[in-house]
PDB file of N, CA and C and ligand atoms in Angstrom:
ATOM      1  N   UNK B   1       0.825  -1.207   0.000  1.00  0.00           N
ATOM      2  CA  UNK B   1       0.000   0.000   0.000  1.00  0.00           C
ATOM      3  C   UNK B   1       0.862   1.260   0.000  1.00  0.00           C
ATOM      4  N   UNK B   2       1.855   1.261   0.852  1.00  0.00           N
ATOM      5  CA  UNK B   2       2.683   2.460   0.978  1.00  0.00           C
ATOM      6  C   UNK B   2       3.410   2.782  -0.324  1.00  0.00           C
ATOM      7  N   UNK B   3       3.679   1.740  -1.118  1.00  0.00           N
ATOM      8  CA  UNK B   3       4.386   1.974  -2.371  1.00  0.00           C
ATOM      9  C   UNK B   3       3.598   2.846  -3.344  1.00  0.00           C
ATOM     10  N   UNK B   4       2.270   2.789  -3.210  1.00  0.00           N
ATOM     11  CA  UNK B   4       1.441   3.600  -4.101  1.00  0.00           C
ATOM     12  C   UNK B   4       1.796   5.069  -4.022  1.00  0.00           C
ATOM     13  N   UNK B   5       2.126   5.518  -2.819  1.00  0.00           N
ATOM     14  CA  UNK B   5       2.443   6.931  -2.619  1.00  0.00           C
ATOM     15  C   UNK B   5       3.714   7.329  -3.355  1.00  0.00           C
ATOM     16  N   UNK B   6       4.512   6.335  -3.685  1.00  0.00           N
ATOM     17  CA  UNK B   6       5.773   6.629  -4.352  1.00  0.00           C
ATOM     18  C   UNK B   6       5.615   6.734  -5.871  1.00  0.00           C
ATOM     19  N   UNK B   7       4.418   6.382  -6.356  1.00  0.00           N
ATOM     20  CA  UNK B   7       4.172   6.519  -7.790  1.00  0.00           C
ATOM     21  C   UNK B   7       4.151   8.010  -8.108  1.00  0.00           C
ATOM     22  N   UNK B   8       5.074   8.421  -8.947  1.00  0.00           N
ATOM     23  CA  UNK B   8       5.136   9.840  -9.267  1.00  0.00           C
ATOM     24  C   UNK B   8       4.365  10.139 -10.537  1.00  0.00           C
ATOM     25  N   UNK B   9       3.554  11.123 -10.458  1.00  0.00           N
ATOM     26  CA  UNK B   9       2.780  11.529 -11.620  1.00  0.00           C
ATOM     27  C   UNK B   9       3.243  12.926 -12.016  1.00  0.00           C
ATOM     28  N   UNK B  10       3.788  12.993 -13.221  1.00  0.00           N
ATOM     29  CA  UNK B  10       4.303  14.274 -13.677  1.00  0.00           C
ATOM     30  C   UNK B  10       3.183  15.092 -14.310  1.00  0.00           C
ATOM     31  N   UNK B  11       2.517  15.841 -13.451  1.00  0.00           N
ATOM     32  CA  UNK B  11       1.366  16.613 -13.910  1.00  0.00           C
ATOM     33  C   UNK B  11       1.769  17.747 -14.848  1.00  0.00           C
ATOM     34  N   UNK B  12       3.035  18.144 -14.779  1.00  0.00           N
ATOM     35  CA  UNK B  12       3.474  19.256 -15.626  1.00  0.00           C
ATOM     36  C   UNK B  12       3.513  18.867 -17.100  1.00  0.00           C
ATOM     37  N   UNK B  13       3.531  17.525 -17.361  1.00  0.00           N
ATOM     38  CA  UNK B  13       3.561  17.078 -18.752  1.00  0.00           C
ATOM     39  C   UNK B  13       2.170  17.075 -19.374  1.00  0.00           C
ATOM     40  N   UNK B  14       1.171  17.268 -18.533  1.00  0.00           N
ATOM     41  CA  UNK B  14      -0.204  17.268 -19.024  1.00  0.00           C
ATOM     42  C   UNK B  14      -0.746  18.690 -18.992  1.00  0.00           C
ATOM     43  N   UNK B  15      -1.809  18.893 -19.758  1.00  0.00           N
ATOM     44  CA  UNK B  15      -2.412  20.227 -19.717  1.00  0.00           C
ATOM     45  C   UNK B  15      -3.927  20.121 -19.777  1.00  0.00           C
ATOM     46  N   UNK B  16      -4.569  21.186 -19.380  1.00  0.00           N
ATOM     47  CA  UNK B  16      -6.020  21.296 -19.472  1.00  0.00           C
ATOM     48  C   UNK B  16      -6.766  20.172 -18.789  1.00  0.00           C
ATOM     49  N   UNK B  17      -7.715  19.601 -19.524  1.00  0.00           N
ATOM     50  CA  UNK B  17      -8.604  18.596 -18.969  1.00  0.00           C
ATOM     51  C   UNK B  17      -7.845  17.335 -18.550  1.00  0.00           C
ATOM     52  N   UNK B  18      -6.825  16.957 -19.335  1.00  0.00           N
ATOM     53  CA  UNK B  18      -6.045  15.752 -18.986  1.00  0.00           C
ATOM     54  C   UNK B  18      -5.322  15.945 -17.662  1.00  0.00           C
ATOM     55  N   UNK B  19      -4.828  17.145 -17.423  1.00  0.00           N
ATOM     56  CA  UNK B  19      -4.169  17.421 -16.146  1.00  0.00           C
ATOM     57  C   UNK B  19      -5.176  17.362 -15.005  1.00  0.00           C
ATOM     58  N   UNK B  20      -6.349  17.937 -15.223  1.00  0.00           N
ATOM     59  CA  UNK B  20      -7.386  17.905 -14.186  1.00  0.00           C
ATOM     60  C   UNK B  20      -7.784  16.468 -13.859  1.00  0.00           C
ATOM     61  N   UNK B  21      -7.930  15.627 -14.882  1.00  0.00           N
ATOM     62  CA  UNK B  21      -8.262  14.218 -14.643  1.00  0.00           C
ATOM     63  C   UNK B  21      -7.177  13.556 -13.799  1.00  0.00           C
ATOM     64  N   UNK B  22      -5.927  13.793 -14.168  1.00  0.00           N
ATOM     65  CA  UNK B  22      -4.802  13.182 -13.437  1.00  0.00           C
ATOM     66  C   UNK B  22      -4.750  13.686 -11.991  1.00  0.00           C
ATOM     67  N   UNK B  23      -5.042  14.970 -11.790  1.00  0.00           N
ATOM     68  CA  UNK B  23      -5.071  15.532 -10.428  1.00  0.00           C
ATOM     69  C   UNK B  23      -6.134  14.818  -9.597  1.00  0.00           C
ATOM     70  N   UNK B  24      -7.309  14.643 -10.173  1.00  0.00           N
ATOM     71  CA  UNK B  24      -8.411  14.012  -9.436  1.00  0.00           C
ATOM     72  C   UNK B  24      -8.107  12.540  -9.144  1.00  0.00           C
ATOM     73  N   UNK B  25      -7.514  11.835 -10.126  1.00  0.00           N
ATOM     74  CA  UNK B  25      -7.134  10.426  -9.886  1.00  0.00           C
ATOM     75  C   UNK B  25      -6.096  10.335  -8.774  1.00  0.00           C
ATOM     76  N   UNK B  26      -5.159  11.259  -8.780  1.00  0.00           N
ATOM     77  CA  UNK B  26      -4.123  11.271  -7.741  1.00  0.00           C
ATOM     78  C   UNK B  26      -4.757  11.549  -6.372  1.00  0.00           C
ATOM     79  N   UNK B  27      -5.729  12.452  -6.360  1.00  0.00           N
ATOM     80  CA  UNK B  27      -6.450  12.744  -5.118  1.00  0.00           C
ATOM     81  C   UNK B  27      -7.151  11.501  -4.590  1.00  0.00           C
ATOM     82  N   UNK B  28      -7.800  10.762  -5.477  1.00  0.00           N
ATOM     83  CA  UNK B  28      -8.488   9.525  -5.064  1.00  0.00           C
ATOM     84  C   UNK B  28      -7.485   8.539  -4.479  1.00  0.00           C
ATOM     85  N   UNK B  29      -6.344   8.374  -5.150  1.00  0.00           N
ATOM     86  CA  UNK B  29      -5.324   7.444  -4.640  1.00  0.00           C
ATOM     87  C   UNK B  29      -4.866   7.857  -3.243  1.00  0.00           C
ATOM     88  N   UNK B  30      -4.649   9.158  -3.054  1.00  0.00           N
ATOM     89  CA  UNK B  30      -4.170   9.646  -1.755  1.00  0.00           C
ATOM     90  C   UNK B  30      -5.212   9.402  -0.664  1.00  0.00           C
ATOM     91  N   UNK B  31      -6.479   9.640  -0.992  1.00  0.00           N
ATOM     92  CA  UNK B  31      -7.536   9.443   0.003  1.00  0.00           C
ATOM     93  C   UNK B  31      -7.685   7.963   0.352  1.00  0.00           C
ATOM     94  N   UNK B  32      -7.634   7.083  -0.649  1.00  0.00           N
ATOM     95  CA  UNK B  32      -7.759   5.650  -0.389  1.00  0.00           C
ATOM     96  C   UNK B  32      -6.607   5.162   0.483  1.00  0.00           C
ATOM     97  N   UNK B  33      -5.431   5.678   0.190  1.00  0.00           N
ATOM     98  CA  UNK B  33      -4.270   5.288   0.976  1.00  0.00           C
ATOM     99  C   UNK B  33      -4.414   5.788   2.421  1.00  0.00           C
ATOM    100  N   UNK B  34      -4.967   6.998   2.576  1.00  0.00           N
ATOM    101  CA  UNK B  34      -5.182   7.556   3.919  1.00  0.00           C
ATOM    102  C   UNK B  34      -6.168   6.688   4.700  1.00  0.00           C
ATOM    103  N   UNK B  35      -7.219   6.210   4.029  1.00  0.00           N
ATOM    104  CA  UNK B  35      -8.200   5.344   4.706  1.00  0.00           C
ATOM    105  C   UNK B  35      -7.504   4.095   5.242  1.00  0.00           C
ATOM    106  N   UNK B  36      -6.718   3.450   4.401  1.00  0.00           N
ATOM    107  CA  UNK B  36      -5.991   2.251   4.855  1.00  0.00           C
ATOM    108  C   UNK B  36      -5.080   2.567   6.036  1.00  0.00           C
ATOM    109  N   UNK B  37      -4.389   3.683   5.947  1.00  0.00           N
ATOM    110  CA  UNK B  37      -3.465   4.069   7.012  1.00  0.00           C
ATOM    111  C   UNK B  37      -4.201   4.309   8.325  1.00  0.00           C
ATOM    112  N   UNK B  38      -5.277   5.134   8.288  1.00  0.00           N
ATOM    113  CA  UNK B  38      -6.010   5.460   9.514  1.00  0.00           C
ATOM    114  C   UNK B  38      -6.672   4.234  10.116  1.00  0.00           C
ATOM    115  N   UNK B  39      -7.217   3.360   9.253  1.00  0.00           N
ATOM    116  CA  UNK B  39      -7.864   2.156   9.791  1.00  0.00           C
ATOM    117  C   UNK B  39      -6.829   1.221  10.411  1.00  0.00           C
ATOM    118  N   UNK B  40      -5.672   1.147   9.782  1.00  0.00           N
ATOM    119  CA  UNK B  40      -4.607   0.311  10.329  1.00  0.00           C
ATOM    120  C   UNK B  40      -4.133   0.878  11.672  1.00  0.00           C
ATOM    121  N   UNK B  41      -3.969   2.202  11.737  1.00  0.00           N
ATOM    122  CA  UNK B  41      -3.536   2.823  12.993  1.00  0.00           C
ATOM    123  C   UNK B  41      -4.606   2.665  14.062  1.00  0.00           C
ATOM    124  N   UNK B  42      -5.892   2.760  13.663  1.00  0.00           N
ATOM    125  CA  UNK B  42      -6.985   2.585  14.630  1.00  0.00           C
ATOM    126  C   UNK B  42      -6.925   1.203  15.261  1.00  0.00           C
ATOM    127  N   UNK B  43      -6.615   0.205  14.436  1.00  0.00           N
ATOM    128  CA  UNK B  43      -6.565  -1.166  14.962  1.00  0.00           C
ATOM    129  C   UNK B  43      -5.381  -1.360  15.907  1.00  0.00           C
ATOM    130  N   UNK B  44      -4.404  -0.470  15.818  1.00  0.00           N
ATOM    131  CA  UNK B  44      -3.207  -0.592  16.656  1.00  0.00           C
ATOM    132  C   UNK B  44      -3.259   0.292  17.900  1.00  0.00           C
ATOM    133  N   UNK B  45      -4.116   1.312  17.889  1.00  0.00           N
ATOM    134  CA  UNK B  45      -4.135   2.295  18.982  1.00  0.00           C
ATOM    135  C   UNK B  45      -4.583   1.661  20.289  1.00  0.00           C
ATOM    136  N   UNK B  46      -3.880   1.975  21.357  1.00  0.00           N
ATOM    137  CA  UNK B  46      -4.223   1.450  22.667  1.00  0.00           C
ATOM    138  C   UNK B  46      -5.306   2.280  23.342  1.00  0.00           C
ATOM    139  N   UNK B  47      -5.369   3.541  22.993  1.00  0.00           N
ATOM    140  CA  UNK B  47      -6.310   4.483  23.604  1.00  0.00           C
ATOM    141  C   UNK B  47      -7.613   4.507  22.792  1.00  0.00           C
ATOM    142  N   UNK B  48      -8.743   4.275  23.453  1.00  0.00           N
ATOM    143  CA  UNK B  48     -10.034   4.179  22.753  1.00  0.00           C
ATOM    144  C   UNK B  48     -10.432   5.494  22.073  1.00  0.00           C
ATOM    145  N   UNK B  49     -10.142   6.627  22.729  1.00  0.00           N
ATOM    146  CA  UNK B  49     -10.483   7.930  22.131  1.00  0.00           C
ATOM    147  C   UNK B  49      -9.701   8.136  20.835  1.00  0.00           C
ATOM    148  N   UNK B  50      -8.429   7.794  20.861  1.00  0.00           N
ATOM    149  CA  UNK B  50      -7.597   7.907  19.658  1.00  0.00           C
ATOM    150  C   UNK B  50      -8.124   6.964  18.573  1.00  0.00           C
ATOM    151  N   UNK B  51      -8.490   5.745  18.974  1.00  0.00           N
ATOM    152  CA  UNK B  51      -9.008   4.759  18.024  1.00  0.00           C
ATOM    153  C   UNK B  51     -10.281   5.280  17.345  1.00  0.00           C
ATOM    154  N   UNK B  52     -11.182   5.818  18.164  1.00  0.00           N
ATOM    155  CA  UNK B  52     -12.438   6.341  17.606  1.00  0.00           C
ATOM    156  C   UNK B  52     -12.192   7.543  16.699  1.00  0.00           C
ATOM    157  N   UNK B  53     -11.259   8.413  17.102  1.00  0.00           N
ATOM    158  CA  UNK B  53     -10.939   9.593  16.281  1.00  0.00           C
ATOM    159  C   UNK B  53     -10.376   9.159  14.927  1.00  0.00           C
ATOM    160  N   UNK B  54      -9.511   8.158  14.939  1.00  0.00           N
ATOM    161  CA  UNK B  54      -8.923   7.667  13.679  1.00  0.00           C
ATOM    162  C   UNK B  54      -9.998   7.073  12.767  1.00  0.00           C
ATOM    163  N   UNK B  55     -10.935   6.338  13.352  1.00  0.00           N
ATOM    164  CA  UNK B  55     -12.012   5.752  12.541  1.00  0.00           C
ATOM    165  C   UNK B  55     -12.914   6.841  11.969  1.00  0.00           C
ATOM    166  N   UNK B  56     -13.151   7.896  12.756  1.00  0.00           N
ATOM    167  CA  UNK B  56     -13.963   9.023  12.279  1.00  0.00           C
ATOM    168  C   UNK B  56     -13.240   9.741  11.127  1.00  0.00           C
ATOM    169  N   UNK B  57     -11.947   9.918  11.286  1.00  0.00           N
ATOM    170  CA  UNK B  57     -11.159  10.570  10.239  1.00  0.00           C
ATOM    171  C   UNK B  57     -11.155   9.704   8.976  1.00  0.00           C
ATOM    172  N   UNK B  58     -11.028   8.385   9.153  1.00  0.00           N
ATOM    173  CA  UNK B  58     -11.067   7.472   8.002  1.00  0.00           C
ATOM    174  C   UNK B  58     -12.393   7.613   7.261  1.00  0.00           C
ATOM    175  N   UNK B  59     -13.487   7.763   8.026  1.00  0.00           N
ATOM    176  CA  UNK B  59     -14.811   7.955   7.409  1.00  0.00           C
ATOM    177  C   UNK B  59     -14.834   9.244   6.592  1.00  0.00           C
ATOM    178  N   UNK B  60     -14.250  10.299   7.141  1.00  0.00           N
ATOM    179  CA  UNK B  60     -14.204  11.575   6.416  1.00  0.00           C
ATOM    180  C   UNK B  60     -13.418  11.432   5.105  1.00  0.00           C
ATOM    181  N   UNK B  61     -12.356  10.630   5.144  1.00  0.00           N
ATOM    182  CA  UNK B  61     -11.568  10.408   3.919  1.00  0.00           C
ATOM    183  C   UNK B  61     -12.414   9.725   2.850  1.00  0.00           C
ATOM    184  N   UNK B  62     -13.340   8.859   3.298  1.00  0.00           N
ATOM    185  CA  UNK B  62     -14.231   8.207   2.338  1.00  0.00           C
ATOM    186  C   UNK B  62     -15.118   9.244   1.650  1.00  0.00           C
ATOM    187  N   UNK B  63     -15.523  10.273   2.386  1.00  0.00           N
ATOM    188  CA  UNK B  63     -16.277  11.375   1.775  1.00  0.00           C
ATOM    189  C   UNK B  63     -15.412  12.083   0.736  1.00  0.00           C
ATOM    190  N   UNK B  64     -14.154  12.277   1.072  1.00  0.00           N
ATOM    191  CA  UNK B  64     -13.241  12.939   0.135  1.00  0.00           C
ATOM    192  C   UNK B  64     -13.068  12.117  -1.142  1.00  0.00           C
ATOM    193  N   UNK B  65     -13.022  10.764  -0.999  1.00  0.00           N
ATOM    194  CA  UNK B  65     -12.978   9.898  -2.191  1.00  0.00           C
ATOM    195  C   UNK B  65     -14.201  10.203  -3.055  1.00  0.00           C
ATOM    196  N   UNK B  66     -15.350  10.308  -2.398  1.00  0.00           N
ATOM    197  CA  UNK B  66     -16.593  10.589  -3.122  1.00  0.00           C
ATOM    198  C   UNK B  66     -16.553  11.927  -3.839  1.00  0.00           C
ATOM    199  N   UNK B  67     -15.969  12.935  -3.186  1.00  0.00           N
ATOM    200  CA  UNK B  67     -15.871  14.257  -3.819  1.00  0.00           C
ATOM    201  C   UNK B  67     -14.997  14.200  -5.067  1.00  0.00           C
ATOM    202  N   UNK B  68     -13.832  13.575  -4.927  1.00  0.00           N
ATOM    203  CA  UNK B  68     -12.924  13.477  -6.076  1.00  0.00           C
ATOM    204  C   UNK B  68     -13.545  12.643  -7.199  1.00  0.00           C
ATOM    205  N   UNK B  69     -14.194  11.534  -6.820  1.00  0.00           N
ATOM    206  CA  UNK B  69     -14.800  10.662  -7.828  1.00  0.00           C
ATOM    207  C   UNK B  69     -15.936  11.384  -8.548  1.00  0.00           C
ATOM    208  N   UNK B  70     -16.718  12.141  -7.800  1.00  0.00           N
ATOM    209  CA  UNK B  70     -17.809  12.903  -8.406  1.00  0.00           C
ATOM    210  C   UNK B  70     -17.268  13.918  -9.416  1.00  0.00           C
ATOM    211  N   UNK B  71     -16.208  14.610  -9.017  1.00  0.00           N
ATOM    212  CA  UNK B  71     -15.594  15.593  -9.921  1.00  0.00           C
ATOM    213  C   UNK B  71     -14.992  14.904 -11.143  1.00  0.00           C
ATOM    214  N   UNK B  72     -14.358  13.742 -10.910  1.00  0.00           N
ATOM    215  CA  UNK B  72     -13.723  13.016 -12.018  1.00  0.00           C
ATOM    216  C   UNK B  72     -14.753  12.530 -13.037  1.00  0.00           C
ATOM    217  N   UNK B  73     -15.846  11.953 -12.548  1.00  0.00           N
ATOM    218  CA  UNK B  73     -16.850  11.423 -13.495  1.00  0.00           C
ATOM    219  C   UNK B  73     -17.553  12.542 -14.260  1.00  0.00           C
ATOM    220  N   UNK B  74     -17.527  13.757 -13.714  1.00  0.00           N
ATOM    221  CA  UNK B  74     -18.093  14.902 -14.451  1.00  0.00           C
ATOM    222  C   UNK B  74     -17.257  15.253 -15.673  1.00  0.00           C
ATOM    223  N   UNK B  75     -15.942  15.094 -15.551  1.00  0.00           N
ATOM    224  CA  UNK B  75     -15.096  15.504 -16.686  1.00  0.00           C
ATOM    225  C   UNK B  75     -14.543  14.320 -17.474  1.00  0.00           C
ATOM    226  N   UNK B  76     -14.694  13.092 -16.938  1.00  0.00           N
ATOM    227  CA  UNK B  76     -14.215  11.900 -17.647  1.00  0.00           C
ATOM    228  C   UNK B  76     -15.419  10.981 -17.878  1.00  0.00           C
ATOM    229  N   UNK B  77     -16.114  11.218 -18.976  1.00  0.00           N
ATOM    230  CA  UNK B  77     -17.334  10.454 -19.273  1.00  0.00           C
ATOM    231  C   UNK B  77     -17.020   8.981 -19.475  1.00  0.00           C
ATOM    232  N   UNK B  78     -15.835   8.691 -20.038  1.00  0.00           N
ATOM    233  CA  UNK B  78     -15.445   7.297 -20.236  1.00  0.00           C
ATOM    234  C   UNK B  78     -15.358   6.589 -18.877  1.00  0.00           C
ATOM    235  N   UNK B  79     -14.762   7.264 -17.890  1.00  0.00           N
ATOM    236  CA  UNK B  79     -14.666   6.675 -16.556  1.00  0.00           C
ATOM    237  C   UNK B  79     -16.054   6.439 -15.968  1.00  0.00           C
ATOM    238  N   UNK B  80     -16.945   7.408 -16.165  1.00  0.00           N
ATOM    239  CA  UNK B  80     -18.308   7.267 -15.650  1.00  0.00           C
ATOM    240  C   UNK B  80     -18.980   6.041 -16.257  1.00  0.00           C
ATOM    241  N   UNK B  81     -18.807   5.853 -17.563  1.00  0.00           N
ATOM    242  CA  UNK B  81     -19.409   4.697 -18.240  1.00  0.00           C
ATOM    243  C   UNK B  81     -18.783   3.398 -17.763  1.00  0.00           C
ATOM    244  N   UNK B  82     -17.467   3.385 -17.605  1.00  0.00           N
ATOM    245  CA  UNK B  82     -16.785   2.160 -17.173  1.00  0.00           C
ATOM    246  C   UNK B  82     -17.158   1.782 -15.732  1.00  0.00           C
ATOM    247  N   UNK B  83     -17.421   2.787 -14.899  1.00  0.00           N
ATOM    248  CA  UNK B  83     -17.887   2.496 -13.538  1.00  0.00           C
ATOM    249  C   UNK B  83     -19.216   1.757 -13.591  1.00  0.00           C
ATOM    250  N   UNK B  84     -20.100   2.230 -14.470  1.00  0.00           N
ATOM    251  CA  UNK B  84     -21.411   1.571 -14.614  1.00  0.00           C
ATOM    252  C   UNK B  84     -21.237   0.153 -15.140  1.00  0.00           C
ATOM    253  N   UNK B  85     -20.330  -0.018 -16.109  1.00  0.00           N
ATOM    254  CA  UNK B  85     -20.076  -1.357 -16.656  1.00  0.00           C
ATOM    255  C   UNK B  85     -19.545  -2.283 -15.570  1.00  0.00           C
ATOM    256  N   UNK B  86     -18.658  -1.759 -14.741  1.00  0.00           N
ATOM    257  CA  UNK B  86     -18.091  -2.555 -13.656  1.00  0.00           C
ATOM    258  C   UNK B  86     -19.175  -3.022 -12.685  1.00  0.00           C
ATOM    259  N   UNK B  87     -20.087  -2.104 -12.352  1.00  0.00           N
ATOM    260  CA  UNK B  87     -21.187  -2.468 -11.449  1.00  0.00           C
ATOM    261  C   UNK B  87     -22.055  -3.554 -12.080  1.00  0.00           C
ATOM    262  N   UNK B  88     -22.325  -3.411 -13.376  1.00  0.00           N
ATOM    263  CA  UNK B  88     -23.164  -4.388 -14.082  1.00  0.00           C
ATOM    264  C   UNK B  88     -22.480  -5.752 -14.113  1.00  0.00           C
ATOM    265  N   UNK B  89     -21.169  -5.758 -14.308  1.00  0.00           N
ATOM    266  CA  UNK B  89     -20.434  -7.027 -14.353  1.00  0.00           C
ATOM    267  C   UNK B  89     -20.475  -7.738 -13.005  1.00  0.00           C
ATOM    268  N   UNK B  90     -20.351  -6.983 -11.927  1.00  0.00           N
ATOM    269  CA  UNK B  90     -20.430  -7.584 -10.593  1.00  0.00           C
ATOM    270  C   UNK B  90     -21.836  -8.125 -10.340  1.00  0.00           C
ATOM    271  N   UNK B  91     -22.843  -7.354 -10.778  1.00  0.00           N
ATOM    272  CA  UNK B  91     -24.245  -7.803 -10.616  1.00  0.00           C
ATOM    273  C   UNK B  91     -24.451  -9.132 -11.344  1.00  0.00           C
ATOM    274  N   UNK B  92     -23.953  -9.212 -12.569  1.00  0.00           N
ATOM    275  CA  UNK B  92     -24.083 -10.447 -13.358  1.00  0.00           C
ATOM    276  C   UNK B  92     -23.389 -11.614 -12.670  1.00  0.00           C
ATOM    277  N   UNK B  93     -22.191 -11.350 -12.175  1.00  0.00           N
ATOM    278  CA  UNK B  93     -21.422 -12.403 -11.509  1.00  0.00           C
ATOM    279  C   UNK B  93     -22.146 -12.904 -10.266  1.00  0.00           C
ATOM    280  N   UNK B  94     -22.735 -11.932  -9.511  1.00  0.00           N
ATOM    281  CA  UNK B  94     -23.465 -12.295  -8.293  1.00  0.00           C
ATOM    282  C   UNK B  94     -24.681 -13.166  -8.628  1.00  0.00           C
ATOM    283  N   UNK B  95     -25.380 -12.757  -9.688  1.00  0.00           N
ATOM    284  CA  UNK B  95     -26.562 -13.541 -10.115  1.00  0.00           C
ATOM    285  C   UNK B  95     -26.160 -14.933 -10.557  1.00  0.00           C
ATOM    286  N   UNK B  96     -25.045 -15.020 -11.279  1.00  0.00           N
ATOM    287  CA  UNK B  96     -24.551 -16.311 -11.752  1.00  0.00           C
ATOM    288  C   UNK B  96     -24.200 -17.232 -10.586  1.00  0.00           C
ATOM    289  N   UNK B  97     -23.560 -16.635  -9.548  1.00  0.00           N
ATOM    290  CA  UNK B  97     -23.162 -17.419  -8.382  1.00  0.00           C
ATOM    291  C   UNK B  97     -24.343 -17.862  -7.526  1.00  0.00           C
ATOM    292  N   UNK B  98     -25.393 -17.044  -7.525  1.00  0.00           N
ATOM    293  CA  UNK B  98     -26.548 -17.366  -6.663  1.00  0.00           C
ATOM    294  C   UNK B  98     -27.571 -18.267  -7.353  1.00  0.00           C
ATOM    295  N   UNK B  99     -27.365 -18.544  -8.634  1.00  0.00           N
ATOM    296  CA  UNK B  99     -28.341 -19.395  -9.345  1.00  0.00           C
ATOM    297  C   UNK B  99     -27.903 -20.854  -9.396  1.00  0.00           C
TER     298      UNK B  99
HETATM  299 FE1  FE2 F   1      -8.895  13.625   2.777  1.00  0.00          FE
END
C-alpha cells in the first residue's frame, strides 16, 4: 500500500482537462491510501479515544474519495461509463453465483 504513494505523476507534462483528470485520480489514490493508514492505525491504537478519532477521520476520507470521484466522473465520461459497466459485471457475476 505504501508503495502507491511513491508513484510519481508528472502533472506538468499534461495540460487542461487531462491534467485535471490526473489531479483528481491522484487525489483519489491519496484518500484511499489515507483510509488504509487510519484504519490500520486505529486497529493498533491502545487508547479508545484515539481509536475512535482515527475511525472518524477514516470515514471523512471516504467522503473525500466521493468528492474526487464525483468531480472526475463529471469531466471523464469514459470513466463514468466504465464504472457503470463494472457495477453491471459484478451484478451479473453475483446472479450467476446465486443461481
Ligand atoms: Fe482527505
